[in-house]
Amino acid sequence: MKDLKLAGLKAERSAIEVKGVTIGGKEIILIGGPCAVESSIQMSQSAETVKKAGGKILRGGVFKPRTSPYSFQGLGREGLNYLVQAAKEQDLLCVTEVIDAPSLELVVDQIDIIQIGARNMQNFELLKMAGKIKKPIILKRGLSATIEEWLLAAEYIMSAGNPNVILCERGIRTYEPSTRNTLDISAVGVAKELSHLPVIVDPSHAAGRRDLIASLSKAAIASGADGLLIEMHPNPAEAVSDGPQSLHPEQFIQLAGELGVVARSVNRIFVHGVHKNEETLESLRDQIDDIDQTIIEQLAARMQIVNKIADQKRLDRVKDSPREREVIQRLIKLSNELELPSELVKKIYPLIFEVAVQSQIKRKLVREQELDLSLVEHLGSK
Ligand code: PEP
Ligand code: MN
């Protein structure tokens, strides 16, 4: 794919930062809200649910590109105000779809992230316009688009000047009628192999039915997605669009509570429902589990460096007491600044050094043995 000059894979994956929320980092980002913005109350209730669940971004369509011209087309400017206001109330970011130049112009200054929908994925003029702004673009995969076409659509936006593209897999047309579309879960991995851009998954438009959303969301995280875009409505039975696939608020919150464990299993983080006033034992323990995982990962990374250092030391100089004392002094000072009992440093670090020294000695002895053996072989062959 030689034309993926900007979207193609590079040494580092891109993480897109918007007002303190990073898409494509370690944390899984949850986006939720109704298909269409209908009223102010509907949006404030949705925002409350997203916040409770630990979501970071509120969604809601104000321009709806509907399959039938007789279906609800969106509230436009009025709906935009409801969306922006509700997001603000809960300190969430907001995303909405644009369909043409006037809608883009209307929303661009008020919305944090712009969505280009599946039906417009190959609207090349719209892609070029999206390339002229700096706000991140969620680019949905077209109904029948190949991964290559989807990535080339991203390339259109990027080559027009906007590097902040988030790919969104939302299901493709297949011959299978039991779901609205077929979630192409392998597209997440393929897109990530071909491109450095973050990839999120929308299970709602893929499934078209709410009973599958939880399992597809978990599969998406397990497959490497950086985030989820899920439709949720305060009262799905009354929704003007996509009611059957919209989660009830309590289902959305319950699902969010189940995502952390899946995220951890693939070395990612999702912290659900953290509220200053509503810190439950469970959510606090989730946070501790995430931190513990990071501590062990960092210790493992430290050990790898320790082993590299071994190759640069003489066997009789593996233990370096002055350096150990210096490190401990520095960390005691740091722990005092962070109000962490310095006893912890005094107890843990001698043990870390001990294990490191043992590992270095072992490694050096193995190396020396290997050298001896190859010398014997060398002499033997002469
Ligand atoms: C939407 O997100 O509401 C939407 C219309 O999605 P898609 O473009 O994926 O059909
Ligand atoms: Mn929808």
XYZ file of N, CA and C in Angstrom, residues 136-232:
291
model
N -9.680 16.383 15.895
C -9.611 14.972 15.512
C -10.870 14.521 14.770
N -10.663 13.579 13.854
C -11.769 13.058 13.048
C -11.923 11.569 13.345
N -13.125 11.156 13.730
C -13.415 9.721 13.783
C -13.912 9.339 12.400
N -13.152 8.470 11.740
C -13.516 8.079 10.379
C -14.077 6.663 10.403
N -15.381 6.561 10.184
C -16.009 5.238 10.188
C -15.710 4.500 8.891
N -15.615 3.190 9.013
C -15.394 2.381 7.814
C -16.704 2.314 7.017
N -16.606 2.467 5.705
C -17.794 2.445 4.842
C -18.522 1.102 4.907
N -19.793 1.143 4.548
C -20.642 -0.063 4.648
C -20.031 -1.263 3.933
N -19.410 -1.001 2.785
C -18.816 -2.099 2.018
C -17.378 -1.782 1.621
N -16.720 -1.034 2.468
C -15.353 -0.614 2.125
C -14.330 -1.663 2.540
N -13.327 -1.851 1.713
C -12.212 -2.709 2.126
C -11.357 -1.903 3.115
N -10.480 -2.618 3.799
C -9.606 -1.927 4.759
C -8.712 -0.939 3.999
N -8.280 -1.332 2.821
C -7.426 -0.440 2.032
C -8.164 0.862 1.677
N -9.423 0.722 1.261
C -10.195 1.931 0.921
C -10.385 2.838 2.145
N -10.607 2.199 3.283
C -10.794 2.931 4.550
C -9.511 3.703 4.903
N -8.379 3.036 4.773
C -7.110 3.696 5.108
C -6.777 4.796 4.093
N -7.165 4.584 2.842
C -6.927 5.637 1.846
C -7.829 6.847 2.111
N -9.018 6.592 2.667
C -9.892 7.713 3.056
C -9.217 8.520 4.171
N -8.581 7.798 5.110
C -7.828 8.480 6.183
C -6.686 9.290 5.568
N -6.058 8.698 4.549
C -4.941 9.375 3.878
C -5.411 10.696 3.246
N -6.652 10.692 2.717
C -7.215 11.931 2.151
C -7.222 13.044 3.202
N -7.719 12.704 4.398
C -7.810 13.722 5.464
C -6.404 14.187 5.858
N -5.507 13.212 6.004
C -4.158 13.540 6.483
C -3.389 14.344 5.442
N -3.544 13.950 4.164
C -2.772 14.653 3.133
C -3.309 16.063 2.916
N -4.539 16.308 3.377
C -5.068 17.678 3.286
C -4.644 18.504 4.501
N -3.938 17.879 5.447
C -3.346 18.678 6.525
C -3.749 18.317 7.940
N -4.665 17.366 8.131
C -5.064 17.023 9.502
C -4.554 15.619 9.872
N -3.554 15.538 10.755
C -2.985 14.226 11.086
C -3.824 13.447 12.110
N -4.851 14.110 12.672
C -5.549 13.512 13.821
C -6.753 12.675 13.399
N -6.475 11.489 12.893
C -7.558 10.621 12.436
C -7.652 9.392 13.342
N -8.884 9.080 13.738
C -9.159 7.880 14.533
C -10.021 6.978 13.661
N -9.557 5.777 13.413
C -10.323 4.850 12.567
C -11.405 4.182 13.413
N -12.579 3.967 12.823
C -13.656 3.295 13.570
C -14.267 2.165 12.740
N -14.061 0.950 13.224
C -14.696 -0.228 12.598
C -16.120 -0.328 13.134
N -17.105 -0.394 12.247
C -18.511 -0.386 12.666
C -19.339 -1.452 11.969
N -18.652 -2.483 11.475
C -19.381 -3.568 10.817
C -19.505 -3.311 9.330
N -19.464 -4.403 8.583
C -19.564 -4.303 7.121
C -20.714 -5.178 6.630
N -21.133 -4.918 5.401
C -22.210 -5.707 4.803
C -21.709 -7.098 4.446
N -22.421 -8.105 4.897
C -22.119 -9.465 4.433
C -23.453 -10.106 4.071
N -23.416 -11.380 3.736
C -24.668 -12.058 3.385
C -25.441 -12.515 4.613
N -24.895 -12.294 5.824
C -25.520 -12.786 7.053
C -26.600 -11.819 7.543
N -27.876 -12.236 7.545
C -28.929 -11.296 7.917
C -29.261 -11.235 9.419
N -28.630 -12.093 10.249
C -29.071 -12.098 11.649
C -28.565 -10.887 12.437
N -27.576 -10.217 11.913
C -27.152 -8.949 12.518
C -27.223 -7.875 11.426
N -27.306 -6.612 11.869
C -27.470 -5.508 10.896
C -26.272 -5.473 9.936
N -25.086 -5.604 10.502
C -23.859 -5.739 9.712
C -23.051 -6.850 10.388
N -21.864 -7.121 9.868
C -21.002 -8.114 10.520
C -19.792 -7.372 11.064
N -19.596 -7.424 12.383
C -18.433 -6.731 12.959
C -17.173 -7.433 12.473
N -16.342 -6.696 11.771
C -15.110 -7.287 11.233
C -14.013 -7.096 12.286
N -13.980 -8.027 13.214
C -13.065 -7.885 14.353
C -11.613 -7.969 13.898
N -11.381 -8.746 12.846
C -9.984 -8.842 12.393
C -9.501 -7.541 11.755
N -10.448 -6.677 11.365
C -10.050 -5.393 10.777
C -9.255 -4.554 11.776
N -9.513 -4.763 13.073
C -8.779 -3.979 14.076
C -7.284 -4.300 13.965
N -6.979 -5.591 13.991
C -5.583 -6.010 13.902
C -4.956 -5.652 12.566
N -5.720 -5.840 11.502
C -5.170 -5.546 10.166
C -4.892 -4.041 10.046
N -5.855 -3.218 10.471
C -5.661 -1.761 10.382
C -4.452 -1.341 11.210
N -4.270 -2.003 12.355
C -3.131 -1.634 13.210
C -1.804 -2.138 12.657
N -1.874 -3.161 11.824
C -0.645 -3.642 11.188
C -0.248 -2.728 10.035
N -1.252 -2.137 9.405
C -0.976 -1.317 8.223
C -0.828 0.167 8.542
N -1.349 0.582 9.707
C -1.389 2.017 10.008
C -1.025 2.286 11.469
N -0.504 3.469 11.713
C -0.154 3.875 13.083
C -1.323 4.552 13.784
N -2.446 4.721 13.079
C -3.565 5.477 13.649
C -4.316 4.662 14.720
N -4.897 5.333 15.705
C -5.725 4.613 16.675
C -6.953 4.008 15.990
N -7.418 2.892 16.535
C -8.596 2.222 15.969
C -9.619 2.014 17.093
N -10.838 2.470 16.877
C -11.895 2.191 17.852
C -12.966 1.326 17.178
N -13.854 0.771 17.996
C -14.888 -0.119 17.456
C -16.272 0.359 17.901
N -17.200 0.359 16.967
C -18.603 0.676 17.242
C -19.395 -0.629 17.090
N -19.693 -1.302 18.198
C -20.418 -2.567 18.090
C -21.908 -2.348 17.802
N -22.401 -1.136 18.071
C -23.841 -0.874 17.971
C -24.332 -0.960 16.529
N -23.638 -0.232 15.622
C -24.069 -0.264 14.221
C -23.699 -1.584 13.563
N -22.729 -2.281 14.144
C -22.367 -3.596 13.612
C -23.494 -4.590 13.906
N -23.884 -4.669 15.175
C -24.854 -5.695 15.574
C -26.282 -5.306 15.219
N -26.629 -4.042 15.492
C -27.996 -3.607 15.264
C -28.960 -4.143 16.323
N -28.427 -4.822 17.337
C -29.291 -5.363 18.406
C -28.514 -5.349 19.714
N -29.242 -4.921 20.770
C -28.510 -4.626 22.004
C -27.978 -5.869 22.708
N -28.552 -7.040 22.462
C -28.101 -8.226 23.219
C -26.664 -8.634 22.882
N -26.129 -8.146 21.786
C -24.769 -8.554 21.404
C -23.703 -7.520 21.768
N -24.149 -6.358 22.249
C -23.192 -5.250 22.422
C -22.106 -5.578 23.448
N -22.502 -6.201 24.564
C -21.503 -6.451 25.619
C -20.407 -7.387 25.117
N -20.804 -8.503 24.489
C -19.777 -9.464 24.056
C -18.911 -8.881 22.943
N -19.529 -8.137 22.024
C -18.729 -7.549 20.937
C -17.766 -6.479 21.471
N -18.213 -5.747 22.490
C -17.336 -4.719 23.074
C -16.093 -5.371 23.676
N -16.328 -6.481 24.379
C -15.193 -7.169 25.018
C -14.265 -7.753 23.955
N -14.867 -8.317 22.912
C -14.051 -8.871 21.821
C -13.214 -7.760 21.180
N -13.818 -6.577 21.065
C -13.107 -5.449 20.442
C -11.873 -5.086 21.272
N -12.057 -5.008 22.576
C -10.903 -4.656 23.426
C -9.851 -5.750 23.343
N -10.305 -6.999 23.405
C -9.351 -8.116 23.342
C -8.584 -8.105 22.018
N -9.226 -7.597 20.969
C -8.557 -7.626 19.661
C -7.641 -6.427 19.455
N -7.578 -5.543 20.438
C -6.599 -4.450 20.349
C -7.187 -3.073 20.082
N -8.524 -2.963 20.131
C -9.136 -1.644 19.887
C -8.716 -0.660 20.981
N -8.626 0.622 20.584
C -8.219 1.664 21.533
C -9.417 2.299 22.229
N -10.616 1.959 21.750
C -11.784 2.559 22.367
C -13.054 1.956 21.811
N -14.171 2.342 22.427
C -15.477 1.832 22.000
C -16.427 3.007 21.810
N -17.243 2.916 20.783
C -18.284 3.916 20.558
C -19.609 3.150 20.627
N -20.386 3.424 21.675
C -21.570 2.600 21.930
C -22.811 3.481 22.033
N -23.878 3.066 21.349
C -25.120 3.820 21.454
C -25.883 3.431 22.721
N -26.335 4.465 23.421
C -27.086 4.275 24.666
C -28.146 5.369 24.719
